[in-house]
Amino acid sequence: MQPLTKLNSRVVALPLNDIDTDQIIPARFLKVTDKADLAANLFADWRFTADGSPRPDFVLNQPQSRGAQLLFAGNNFGCGSSREHAPWALTGFGFRVVVATSFGDIFRNNALKNGLLPVRVDADTHQKMREVLEENPQGEWSLDLEAQSLSLPGGLTVHFDVDPFSKTCLMRGTDELGYLLSFMDQILAYEQAHGKQVGA
Amino acid sequence: MNQPKNIVQKIWDEHLVAQQPDSPALLYIDRQLIHEVTSPQAFTGLRQRGLQVRRPDRTTATVDHALPTLPSPDGTLAGRLGLADALSQKQIAQLETNTQEFGIQCYGPASDRNGIVHVIGPELGLTQPGMTMVCGDSHTSTHGAFGALAFGIGTSEVEHVLATQCLLQRQPKTCKVEVMGKPGKGVSAKDIILALIAKIGVAGGVGYVLEYCGEAIRALNMDERMTVCNMSIEAGARAGLIAPDEVTFAYLADCPLAPKGAEWDAALEKWKQLPSDPDASYDRVVTLDISNLEPMITFGTNPGMGMPITANVPFPSDYSDESQKAALEKALAYMDLQPGAPLLGHAVDVVFIGSCTNSRMTDLRQAAQVMRGRKVAKGVRVLVVPGSQPIKRQAEAEGLDKVFLAAGAEWREAGCSMCIAMNGDQIEPGQYAVSTSNRNFEGRQGKGGRTLLASPWTAAAAAVTGMVADVRTLLDD
Ligand code: SF4
């Protein structure tokens, strides 16, 4: 996992509510056995017409989206299915941060495990950020994960919560399995104490 | 005296392995279920690190999402595999290789117990009260019907559990959902859960585990309880559960892999301790009175956009919240429905009866009750897809297959089928489907397809009338 500390990036605006994981990556693209190439089908049904050509009016097809690492969404982003293909497709496209007023639980977990930071803001802040974005769609926003802040053009700075454990994992680029494995003695002891050991 | 606890807190405490300050807890997972779509990358991860599956005995696999449910050309169950596209065949073959290599029991295409992961787990008796269970699938909440804490996880977490039998978790908040009243004619468990989601919204349960209780829940059989818990995720809750009672124990007593003999007695003793203590507290309480509930149907593109069958589609101007207004406008444009118009009488192209929400015996019997002696309306395609091979055999033993076939419906092998457009069954762009599945998201059942979620009764009523219909007019008193 690539560490995430600071970044400056333009923003892709998709401020719709309840964007579900079937929109992020439709089920027919889940037949893969690896993680590569999912980004090519990110938001496939919104991004491409029936014959596969890009819809010019969809934001990801517009020039300012190229290379953007920040996605600005609405409420309840990533609801629906548990498919980790959703964060894989988003990070494969280049996103490292999604801003929303809330996230689907499983999506949020999956995102954090893949170096994608879900930034949750309240509705008022969301509205202010949206206004900045409408005024200055090309402007760059700056993330400082250490300071837990996003700075927008025009002087708006937004502070957000992230739990200390996820923050450390993101900043170091470490993944959680290593942490879990370090508890093997306790796991074995738990199994013994609860009659759950192998063969019990 | 000990602090009173609710069932979720009891299960949590029983499974806590370790907890460091400022970090999530290590929660022990009693059982993991895996399927072909969300597991390949987890096994790849294990291999890259040189790790083993720690507890193959606590891991069970099935093939369901990508496996076609068409009758097999050569008459064998495994023959269905030949109908899958090349990518799906590869994915399924990889699951079989992975489970063989790591010693995991797999109820694959050739197994006479194959079926949807959330149908076969309970049927086999793998799902038991008080357990922690996970699967790389959001509808794992289904298993909560037995009083298990069961939730969907992503593929990285599948790998974590394969490697350690533990998961990093934060203690969830709890929400008590009290359902009162007796259901009227034609009102089923599906209508109860659709009504609840319409009430609290698709984000209403985010961060919570729902505990369903109250007289209306106690009156449900296990099939119906699974329908309710199944859709907890559609309210944003990762898990939903129902405390076990005599109905639960009677079901489990017949399951092949449930404890037997002295082990059963010991298990029963423990299970009886699980229900929430009388004074247990919750972070939130929601109530729902179903006394006057009508059959429900969805009109929009998320499961919260539901209404009573006789109601009219709402107007965007009914909502003060701008984003809700915009969401409804977008949904109605996609669905090509007019605000203020009724759904009753709206023509339907496809009817799908199946999925982990509604593919069990209770559901099939209800559908058959409406379709017996009637014909599928002209031009409507009707698929009836049992949740598992044992259900298929049971339905055939009761003659239900004959009822469906005589009406003009398709009777399929077990699997996810048209719930998810990735196994060959799907609706065409612009078509309307009344579906007993759980998601009406844009394109969920096929690109451009329009899904109206409803109960098996309501779906069967649509099948025989060719339109959205009020099943109460077709049922005897
Ligand atoms: S039936 Fe549908 S919701 Fe259930 S496991 Fe299969 S694809 Fe998922």
XYZ file of C-alpha atoms and ligand atoms in Angstrom:
685
model
C 0.000 0.000 0.000
C 1.302 3.459 -0.946
C 1.663 5.694 2.113
C -0.678 8.687 2.172
C 0.497 11.843 3.920
C -0.033 14.933 1.794
C -1.383 15.614 -1.643
C -2.504 18.482 -3.861
C -5.068 17.679 -6.463
C -7.953 18.852 -8.568
C -11.325 17.449 -7.584
C -13.851 15.326 -9.412
C -17.344 16.467 -8.430
C -20.022 13.784 -8.186
C -22.202 15.167 -5.393
C -25.015 12.611 -5.650
C -26.487 10.751 -2.677
C -26.466 6.981 -2.222
C -23.953 6.147 -4.934
C -23.905 2.379 -4.531
C -21.129 -0.035 -5.354
C -23.107 -1.390 -8.329
C -22.624 2.061 -9.903
C -18.960 2.300 -8.906
C -18.266 -1.051 -10.550
C -21.168 -3.025 -12.076
C -21.365 -6.732 -11.232
C -20.536 -7.945 -14.726
C -16.973 -6.693 -14.197
C -16.468 -8.766 -11.058
C -15.478 -11.909 -12.899
C -11.795 -11.114 -12.549
C -9.442 -13.037 -10.313
C -7.010 -10.149 -9.820
C -7.282 -6.423 -9.151
C -5.875 -5.043 -12.382
C -7.973 -3.261 -15.006
C -10.981 -2.591 -12.802
C -10.362 1.151 -13.171
C -11.187 0.911 -16.875
C -14.764 0.125 -15.827
C -15.100 2.541 -12.924
C -18.639 4.015 -13.117
C -18.981 2.117 -16.396
C -22.729 2.593 -16.871
C -22.528 6.344 -16.294
C -19.259 6.772 -18.140
C -19.922 4.915 -21.391
C -22.822 4.651 -23.829
C -24.244 1.294 -24.887
C -21.664 1.001 -27.683
C -18.837 1.675 -25.249
C -17.972 5.214 -26.276
C -17.373 7.760 -23.510
C -20.260 10.094 -22.630
C -18.774 13.578 -22.891
C -21.150 14.938 -20.252
C -19.971 12.544 -17.537
C -17.454 14.166 -15.250
C -14.826 11.421 -15.381
C -14.586 11.908 -19.141
C -13.844 15.606 -18.838
C -10.294 16.883 -19.071
C -10.137 18.285 -15.533
C -10.667 14.792 -14.127
C -7.460 13.466 -15.590
C -5.019 12.768 -12.803
C -7.426 13.908 -10.082
C -6.941 12.157 -6.740
C -9.932 13.603 -4.908
C -13.561 12.614 -5.386
C -16.326 14.810 -3.983
C -19.529 12.771 -3.472
C -22.850 13.187 -1.636
C -24.377 11.270 1.251
C -24.027 7.513 1.921
C -21.282 6.949 -0.664
C -20.490 3.291 -1.355
C -23.664 1.762 0.038
C -24.700 -1.693 -1.130
C -22.501 -4.652 -1.888
C -19.325 -5.600 -0.017
C -17.269 -5.795 -3.201
C -13.750 -4.547 -2.572
C -13.613 -4.142 -6.331
C -15.157 -0.711 -5.666
C -12.145 0.774 -3.842
C -9.825 -1.168 -6.174
C -11.470 0.516 -9.165
C -11.301 3.944 -7.499
C -7.662 3.650 -6.459
C -6.809 2.119 -9.827
C -8.156 5.282 -11.431
C -5.938 7.325 -9.139
C -8.237 8.423 -6.324
C -6.805 8.606 -2.804
C -9.534 10.618 -1.058
C -13.342 10.573 -1.167
C -15.318 13.334 0.557
C -18.928 12.610 1.552
C -21.367 13.310 4.368
C -21.429 9.587 5.159
C -20.213 6.273 3.788
C -21.495 2.736 3.511
C -19.916 0.838 6.419
C -18.313 -1.963 4.456
C -17.082 0.408 1.766
C -15.399 2.608 4.369
C -13.593 -0.396 5.812
C -12.566 -1.621 2.400
C -11.360 1.834 1.360
C -9.088 2.214 4.388
C -7.509 -1.145 3.659
C -6.553 0.055 0.204
C -5.061 3.438 0.948
C -8.231 5.324 0.057
C -9.161 7.904 2.689
C -12.876 8.447 3.344
C -13.344 12.010 4.611
C -16.631 12.546 6.375
C -17.925 16.106 6.705
C -21.183 17.504 8.060
C -23.890 18.786 5.737
C -23.049 22.487 6.249
C -19.376 21.988 5.544
C -20.291 19.855 2.558
C -22.389 22.696 1.195
C -19.565 25.208 1.651
C -17.101 22.891 -0.066
C -19.560 22.426 -2.877
C -19.809 26.176 -3.379
C -16.030 26.504 -3.548
C -15.971 23.705 -6.085
C -18.670 25.316 -8.226
C -16.849 28.634 -8.193
C -13.494 27.141 -8.895
C -13.873 23.717 -10.510
C -10.212 23.617 -11.572
C -8.798 24.587 -8.193
C -6.496 22.270 -6.287
C -7.314 21.082 -2.789
C -4.568 20.123 -0.340
C -4.742 17.206 2.017
C -2.605 17.031 5.125
C -3.370 13.731 6.815
C -1.077 14.402 9.783
C -3.060 17.575 10.518
C -6.334 15.888 9.448
C -7.194 18.801 7.238
C -8.233 19.658 3.701
C -7.441 23.173 2.453
C -9.548 24.558 -0.358
C -8.828 27.491 -2.650
C -10.117 30.754 -1.175
C -9.040 29.932 2.360
C -11.574 27.335 3.561
C -9.876 24.700 5.701
C -11.828 21.657 6.766
C -10.783 19.425 9.650
C -11.938 15.844 9.676
C -11.869 12.835 11.974
C -9.924 9.709 11.315
C -9.320 7.097 13.959
C -5.694 6.892 15.140
C -5.232 3.301 14.029
C -6.349 3.881 10.437
C -4.365 7.087 10.298
C -1.162 5.334 11.287
C -1.798 2.539 8.780
C -2.467 5.043 5.987
C 0.525 7.243 6.769
C 2.914 4.312 6.972
C 1.324 2.355 4.166
C 1.148 -0.719 6.406
C -1.666 -3.179 6.095
C -3.708 -4.724 8.858
C -2.843 -8.374 8.328
C 0.647 -7.892 9.726
C -0.891 -6.363 12.839
C -3.345 -9.249 13.208
C -0.633 -11.867 12.795
C 1.330 -10.354 15.670
C -1.468 -11.525 18.002
C -1.134 -15.224 17.220
C -0.348 -16.182 20.841
C -3.490 -14.472 22.100
C -5.556 -16.088 19.345
C -4.323 -19.548 20.323
C -4.974 -18.807 23.989
C -8.488 -17.612 23.177
C -9.217 -20.822 21.270
C -7.954 -22.961 24.168
C -9.949 -21.046 26.735
C -13.167 -21.289 24.711
C -12.852 -24.881 23.533
C -12.378 -23.756 19.943
C -8.951 -25.228 19.262
C -8.356 -27.524 16.293
C -10.039 -30.863 16.875
C -12.055 -29.640 19.872
C -24.847 -7.471 39.797
C -23.567 -7.564 36.274
C -24.483 -4.823 33.852
C -27.463 -5.970 31.742
C -26.409 -6.694 28.169
C -28.189 -6.973 24.883
C -27.548 -9.951 22.596
C -25.033 -8.086 20.472
C -22.972 -7.108 23.496
C -23.076 -10.690 24.761
C -21.791 -12.108 21.493
C -19.181 -9.362 21.216
C -17.772 -9.987 24.693
C -17.679 -13.740 24.112
C -15.534 -13.266 20.988
C -13.122 -10.578 22.096
C -9.553 -11.827 21.687
C -7.557 -8.653 22.289
C -8.008 -4.923 22.413
C -5.164 -2.381 22.313
C -5.784 1.243 23.220
C -6.689 3.455 20.246
C -7.020 0.399 18.017
C -9.865 -1.772 16.844
C -10.528 -5.017 18.713
C -9.562 -8.474 17.512
C -12.815 -10.345 17.180
C -12.790 -14.126 16.857
C -14.773 -15.430 13.893
C -16.444 -18.800 14.405
C -17.285 -19.399 10.798
C -16.429 -17.955 7.426
C -18.365 -18.674 4.233
C -16.708 -17.954 0.914
C -17.812 -17.845 -2.709
C -16.182 -17.512 -6.099
C -16.464 -13.754 -6.686
C -14.921 -12.154 -3.614
C -12.326 -14.757 -2.632
C -9.746 -15.179 -5.445
C -7.652 -12.145 -4.518
C -7.679 -13.245 -0.852
C -6.086 -16.593 -1.714
C -3.576 -14.819 -3.939
C -2.703 -12.636 -0.944
C -2.157 -15.696 1.261
C 0.157 -17.269 -1.287
C 2.149 -14.077 -1.717
C 2.840 -14.041 2.014
C 3.377 -17.791 2.272
C 0.450 -18.175 4.689
C -1.934 -21.084 5.227
C -5.653 -21.093 5.871
C -5.524 -21.358 9.672
C -8.856 -23.073 10.216
C -10.160 -24.804 7.117
C -12.570 -26.551 9.517
C -14.219 -23.181 10.191
C -14.407 -22.244 6.513
C -16.998 -23.384 3.966
C -17.292 -22.559 0.268
C -20.018 -22.546 -2.330
C -20.436 -21.370 -5.913
C -23.487 -19.240 -6.549
C -23.056 -15.782 -8.076
C -21.607 -16.627 -11.459
C -23.021 -20.135 -11.939
C -25.807 -20.269 -14.534
C -29.116 -21.656 -13.270
C -30.322 -22.943 -16.635
C -31.025 -26.667 -16.745
C -27.809 -28.476 -17.450
C -27.458 -29.725 -21.047
C -26.150 -33.149 -19.977
C -28.461 -33.607 -17.012
C -25.676 -33.528 -14.413
C -25.483 -30.689 -11.912
C -21.900 -29.934 -12.872
C -22.973 -29.639 -16.502
C -24.233 -26.126 -15.723
C -20.641 -25.007 -15.543
C -20.398 -25.453 -19.299
C -23.002 -22.715 -19.738
C -20.914 -20.104 -17.946
C -18.755 -17.672 -19.898
C -15.001 -18.175 -19.965
C -14.231 -15.633 -17.238
C -16.782 -17.142 -14.851
C -15.543 -20.648 -15.574
C -12.062 -19.513 -14.685
C -13.275 -17.867 -11.488
C -15.186 -20.989 -10.436
C -12.288 -23.272 -11.318
C -10.037 -21.089 -9.221
C -12.318 -21.467 -6.197
C -12.227 -25.236 -6.590
C -8.427 -25.190 -6.824
C -8.107 -22.873 -3.844
C -10.430 -24.890 -1.633
C -8.737 -28.175 -2.585
C -5.273 -26.814 -1.989
C -6.169 -25.398 1.430
C -8.462 -28.243 2.540
C -11.747 -26.312 2.593
C -15.095 -28.044 2.079
C -16.660 -26.696 -1.120
C -20.277 -27.258 -2.141
C -19.469 -26.621 -5.785
C -21.489 -26.957 -8.974
C -21.539 -30.763 -8.724
C -22.730 -30.895 -5.107
C -26.324 -31.871 -4.399
C -26.203 -29.287 -1.605
C -25.041 -26.419 -3.814
C -26.886 -23.136 -3.589
C -26.761 -19.497 -2.560
C -24.271 -19.024 0.253
C -26.848 -17.482 2.618
C -29.340 -20.231 1.904
C -27.087 -23.247 2.343
C -25.322 -22.024 5.510
C -28.484 -22.153 7.606
C -29.799 -25.222 5.790
C -26.667 -27.201 6.630
C -26.723 -26.040 10.237
C -23.454 -24.124 9.836
C -25.273 -21.054 11.129
C -25.879 -21.255 14.872
C -26.997 -18.911 17.627
C -24.292 -16.867 19.319
C -21.741 -17.372 16.553
C -19.734 -14.707 14.805
C -19.950 -15.291 11.063
C -18.560 -13.470 8.056
C -18.649 -13.783 4.284
C -17.382 -11.589 1.490
C -20.938 -10.633 0.720
C -23.084 -7.913 2.213
C -26.155 -10.111 2.682
C -24.340 -12.154 5.306
C -26.710 -10.337 7.647
C -29.187 -13.115 6.701
C -27.599 -15.469 9.245
C -28.596 -13.077 12.021
C -32.024 -14.747 11.883
C -30.529 -17.449 14.129
C -29.140 -15.035 16.688
C -25.660 -15.016 15.152
C -23.636 -11.831 14.714
C -23.076 -12.091 10.979
C -21.827 -9.441 8.613
C -20.366 -8.874 5.180
C -16.687 -8.103 4.724
C -14.381 -7.117 1.882
C -11.804 -9.337 0.234
C -8.882 -8.041 2.335
C -10.843 -9.068 5.405
C -11.615 -12.463 3.858
C -7.849 -12.889 3.688
C -7.443 -11.711 7.300
C -9.932 -14.295 8.541
C -8.461 -17.069 6.397
C -5.035 -16.318 7.856
C -5.924 -15.662 11.504
C -9.613 -16.543 12.103
C -9.878 -13.006 13.475
C -11.021 -9.645 12.257
C -10.253 -6.102 13.332
C -13.516 -4.562 14.418
C -14.892 -1.641 16.346
C -17.757 -2.426 18.665
C -20.946 -1.597 16.794
C -23.730 0.531 18.164
C -27.008 -1.296 18.696
C -30.495 -0.398 17.558
C -33.591 -2.170 18.813
C -36.244 -2.523 16.131
C -39.558 -3.382 17.693
C -42.192 -4.617 15.270
C -45.726 -4.730 16.593
C -49.072 -5.870 15.263
C -50.346 -8.737 13.154
C -49.887 -8.757 9.387
C -53.000 -8.535 7.240
C -53.764 -10.729 4.237
C -51.007 -10.772 1.616
C -48.475 -9.059 3.884
C -45.235 -10.978 4.335
C -41.830 -10.611 5.976
C -40.596 -8.879 2.821
C -43.217 -6.174 3.228
C -42.173 -5.660 6.850
C -38.537 -5.092 5.950
C -39.354 -2.907 2.924
C -41.586 -0.798 5.181
C -38.817 -0.477 7.755
C -36.262 0.627 5.149
C -38.736 3.098 3.660
C -39.179 4.476 7.185
C -35.540 4.796 8.331
C -33.895 5.185 4.915
C -31.000 3.416 3.215
C -28.508 5.129 5.520
C -30.732 4.838 8.605
C -28.850 1.872 10.045
C -25.263 2.906 9.255
C -23.011 2.069 12.201
C -25.600 -0.079 13.967
C -26.447 -3.701 14.427
C -30.232 -4.029 14.378
C -31.951 -6.348 16.818
C -35.438 -7.154 15.550
C -37.929 -7.997 18.257
C -41.585 -7.675 19.122
C -44.615 -9.874 18.561
C -44.569 -9.565 14.768
C -40.994 -10.892 14.634
C -41.655 -13.721 17.107
C -44.548 -14.869 14.912
C -42.254 -15.371 11.873
C -40.857 -18.749 10.878
C -37.126 -19.117 10.138
C -37.495 -18.517 6.384
C -39.287 -15.269 7.111
C -36.793 -14.189 9.761
C -34.023 -14.695 7.210
C -35.875 -12.433 4.752
C -35.987 -9.679 7.368
C -32.349 -9.990 8.481
C -31.179 -10.342 4.869
C -32.140 -6.782 4.035
C -30.602 -5.169 7.137
C -27.755 -4.071 4.898
C -30.209 -2.202 2.664
C -30.925 0.032 5.646
C -27.166 0.583 5.923
C -26.738 -1.756 8.915
C -23.976 -4.306 8.550
C -25.867 -6.812 10.626
C -29.323 -7.516 11.925
C -30.305 -10.301 14.247
C -33.148 -11.973 16.081
C -32.705 -13.644 19.457
C -33.113 -17.425 19.200
C -36.251 -19.084 20.560
C -38.093 -22.383 20.235
C -38.722 -21.716 16.534
C -34.969 -21.403 15.990
C -34.161 -24.532 17.997
C -36.797 -26.619 16.215
C -35.311 -25.625 12.842
C -31.752 -26.377 13.929
C -32.612 -29.770 15.387
C -33.129 -31.087 11.843
C -29.975 -29.598 10.269
C -27.260 -32.069 9.267
C -24.309 -30.133 10.702
C -25.973 -28.827 13.855
C -24.720 -30.359 17.136
C -26.194 -33.737 18.054
C -26.741 -35.696 21.284
C -24.891 -34.403 24.343
C -23.385 -31.603 22.260
C -26.858 -30.457 21.330
C -27.905 -30.315 24.981
C -24.839 -28.277 25.878
C -25.341 -25.943 22.925
C -28.992 -25.440 23.734
C -28.095 -24.478 27.286
C -25.783 -21.755 25.945
C -28.183 -20.565 23.265
C -30.885 -19.991 25.843
C -28.628 -17.464 27.595
C -28.341 -15.311 24.478
C -31.507 -13.179 24.425
C -31.014 -9.613 25.592
C -31.352 -9.045 29.330
C -34.658 -7.379 30.236
C -33.025 -4.055 31.185
C -30.431 -4.044 28.423
C -29.912 -0.665 26.816
C -29.558 0.256 23.155
C -28.086 3.275 21.389
C -31.308 3.730 19.516
C -34.849 2.328 19.369
C -37.126 2.220 16.320
C -40.683 0.946 16.279
C -42.893 -0.219 13.456
C -46.552 -1.118 13.697
C -47.620 -3.432 10.897
C -51.312 -3.664 11.802
C -52.324 -1.570 8.796
C -49.402 -2.422 6.534
C -50.191 -3.101 2.874
C -48.036 -5.145 0.525
C -45.017 -2.947 -0.324
C -43.288 -2.190 -3.625
C -40.359 0.020 -4.593
C -40.581 2.681 -7.274
C -37.030 4.034 -7.260
C -33.392 3.050 -7.453
C -32.646 2.243 -3.857
C -34.519 -0.071 -1.499
C -35.646 2.859 0.660
C -37.752 4.212 -2.195
C -40.691 1.977 -1.367
C -44.414 2.535 -0.801
C -47.661 0.668 -0.138
C -48.888 -1.044 -3.290
C -51.984 1.177 -3.581
C -50.034 4.432 -3.090
C -48.958 6.888 -5.763
C -45.362 7.607 -6.709
C -44.259 10.632 -4.631
C -43.464 14.076 -6.035
C -39.938 15.437 -5.706
C -41.586 18.549 -4.268
C -42.794 16.403 -1.324
C -39.221 16.575 -0.018
C -37.752 19.673 1.580
C -34.204 18.328 1.460
C -32.569 19.353 -1.835
C -30.448 16.241 -2.173
C -33.433 13.944 -1.554
C -35.359 15.868 -4.147
C -32.541 15.474 -6.656
C -32.192 11.768 -5.838
C -35.891 11.169 -6.455
C -35.846 13.104 -9.724
C -32.889 11.085 -10.937
C -34.536 7.834 -9.845
C -37.857 8.590 -11.533
C -36.075 9.580 -14.742
C -34.210 6.266 -14.728
C -37.374 4.322 -13.897
C -39.435 6.381 -16.368
C -42.207 6.776 -13.805
C -44.451 9.804 -13.314
C -44.773 11.399 -9.893
C -48.329 11.229 -8.590
C -49.196 8.195 -10.701
C -50.110 4.831 -9.189
C -47.926 1.792 -9.804
C -50.937 -0.527 -9.753
C -51.693 -1.504 -13.340
C -48.210 -0.610 -14.599
C -47.140 -3.176 -17.196
C -44.351 -5.582 -16.285
C -41.950 -7.457 -18.605
C -40.171 -9.805 -16.233
C -40.898 -11.424 -12.885
C -38.064 -12.878 -10.820
C -38.792 -15.058 -7.803
C -35.561 -16.018 -6.081
C -32.370 -14.664 -4.403
C -31.090 -15.023 -0.848
C -33.980 -12.799 0.241
C -36.865 -14.918 -1.067
C -35.944 -18.327 -2.460
C -36.847 -20.623 0.401
C -39.788 -22.991 0.816
C -42.074 -20.386 2.426
C -41.459 -18.055 -0.524
C -41.981 -20.704 -3.178
C -45.161 -21.911 -1.494
C -46.542 -18.376 -1.413
C -45.740 -17.820 -5.080
C -47.333 -21.157 -5.964
C -50.435 -20.269 -3.976
C -51.080 -17.420 -6.430
C -49.924 -19.190 -9.587
C -51.740 -22.487 -9.028
C -54.393 -22.866 -11.702
C -53.483 -19.534 -13.320
C -51.406 -18.686 -16.377
C -48.500 -16.304 -16.737
C -49.752 -13.230 -18.592
C -48.874 -12.986 -22.259
C -45.460 -11.511 -23.001
C -44.204 -11.768 -19.418
C -41.077 -13.771 -18.667
C -41.180 -15.438 -15.262
C -38.214 -17.087 -13.555
C -38.576 -19.105 -10.376
C -35.165 -19.946 -8.938
C -34.833 -21.997 -5.752
C -32.095 -20.943 -3.333
C -30.471 -24.358 -3.048
C -30.586 -27.858 -4.466
C -32.273 -29.249 -1.314
C -34.983 -26.585 -1.677
C -35.363 -27.513 -5.321
C -35.871 -31.163 -4.381
C -38.304 -30.304 -1.595
C -40.335 -28.033 -3.880
C -40.480 -30.798 -6.480
C -41.581 -33.280 -3.836
C -44.472 -30.924 -3.062
C -45.286 -30.527 -6.755
C -44.537 -26.810 -6.828
C -42.371 -27.131 -9.949
C -45.453 -28.457 -11.753
C -47.479 -25.456 -10.635
C -44.869 -23.023 -11.972
C -44.299 -24.902 -15.212
C -48.016 -25.340 -15.863
C -48.480 -21.603 -15.406
C -45.755 -20.951 -17.972
C -42.864 -19.941 -15.689
C -39.279 -21.176 -15.933
C -38.174 -23.505 -13.111
C -34.441 -23.296 -12.598
C -31.453 -24.819 -10.865
C -30.309 -23.100 -7.660
C -28.240 -19.904 -7.661
C -28.256 -16.120 -7.533
C -29.634 -15.877 -11.068
C -31.307 -12.571 -11.911
C -30.569 -10.941 -8.561
C -27.218 -9.910 -10.015
C -26.504 -9.536 -13.710
C -23.403 -11.728 -13.919
C -24.516 -15.266 -14.712
C -26.478 -14.921 -17.923
C -29.866 -14.099 -16.372
C -30.679 -10.444 -16.743
C -33.331 -7.992 -17.823
C -32.992 -5.913 -20.969
C -32.591 -2.133 -21.089
C -35.884 -0.379 -20.366
C -37.689 -3.478 -19.136
C -39.612 -3.509 -15.857
C -39.122 -6.419 -13.494
C -41.015 -7.186 -10.326
C -38.347 -8.950 -8.329
C -38.179 -10.630 -4.926
C -34.474 -9.807 -4.651
C -32.992 -7.079 -2.482
C -31.521 -4.361 -4.694
C -33.152 -2.068 -7.214
C -29.978 -0.122 -7.955
C -29.557 1.161 -11.515
C -28.458 -1.736 -13.698
C -28.375 -4.256 -10.854
C -30.461 -6.795 -12.784
C -29.088 -5.798 -16.182
C -27.885 -2.584 -17.723
C -30.787 -0.158 -18.151
C -33.202 -2.562 -16.428
C -35.819 -1.256 -14.006
C -36.439 -3.195 -10.805
C -39.523 -3.073 -8.594
C -38.785 -4.931 -5.359
C -41.657 -6.817 -3.763
C -42.667 -10.023 -1.975
C -43.111 -13.445 -3.609
C -46.877 -12.977 -3.336
C -46.766 -9.636 -5.133
C -44.312 -10.978 -7.707
C -46.602 -13.919 -8.451
C -49.545 -11.518 -8.780
C -47.547 -9.561 -11.376
C -46.715 -12.792 -13.186
C -50.335 -13.803 -13.702
C -51.728 -10.340 -14.419
C -48.820 -8.899 -16.421
C -48.860 -5.757 -14.312
C -48.238 -4.457 -10.835
C -51.176 -5.913 -8.937
C -52.529 -6.068 -5.416
C -52.145 -9.716 -4.436
C -54.901 -9.363 -1.837
C -57.419 -9.442 -4.665
C -56.074 -12.835 -5.781
C -55.808 -14.576 -2.421
C -58.678 -16.381 -0.758
C -59.640 -15.109 2.683
S -28.838 -13.828 -4.315
Fe -28.212 -11.770 -4.858
S -27.869 -10.678 -2.973
Fe -27.978 -12.850 -2.498
S -25.842 -13.545 -2.483
Fe -26.646 -13.870 -4.556
S -26.165 -12.015 -5.682
Fe -25.915 -11.541 -3.515
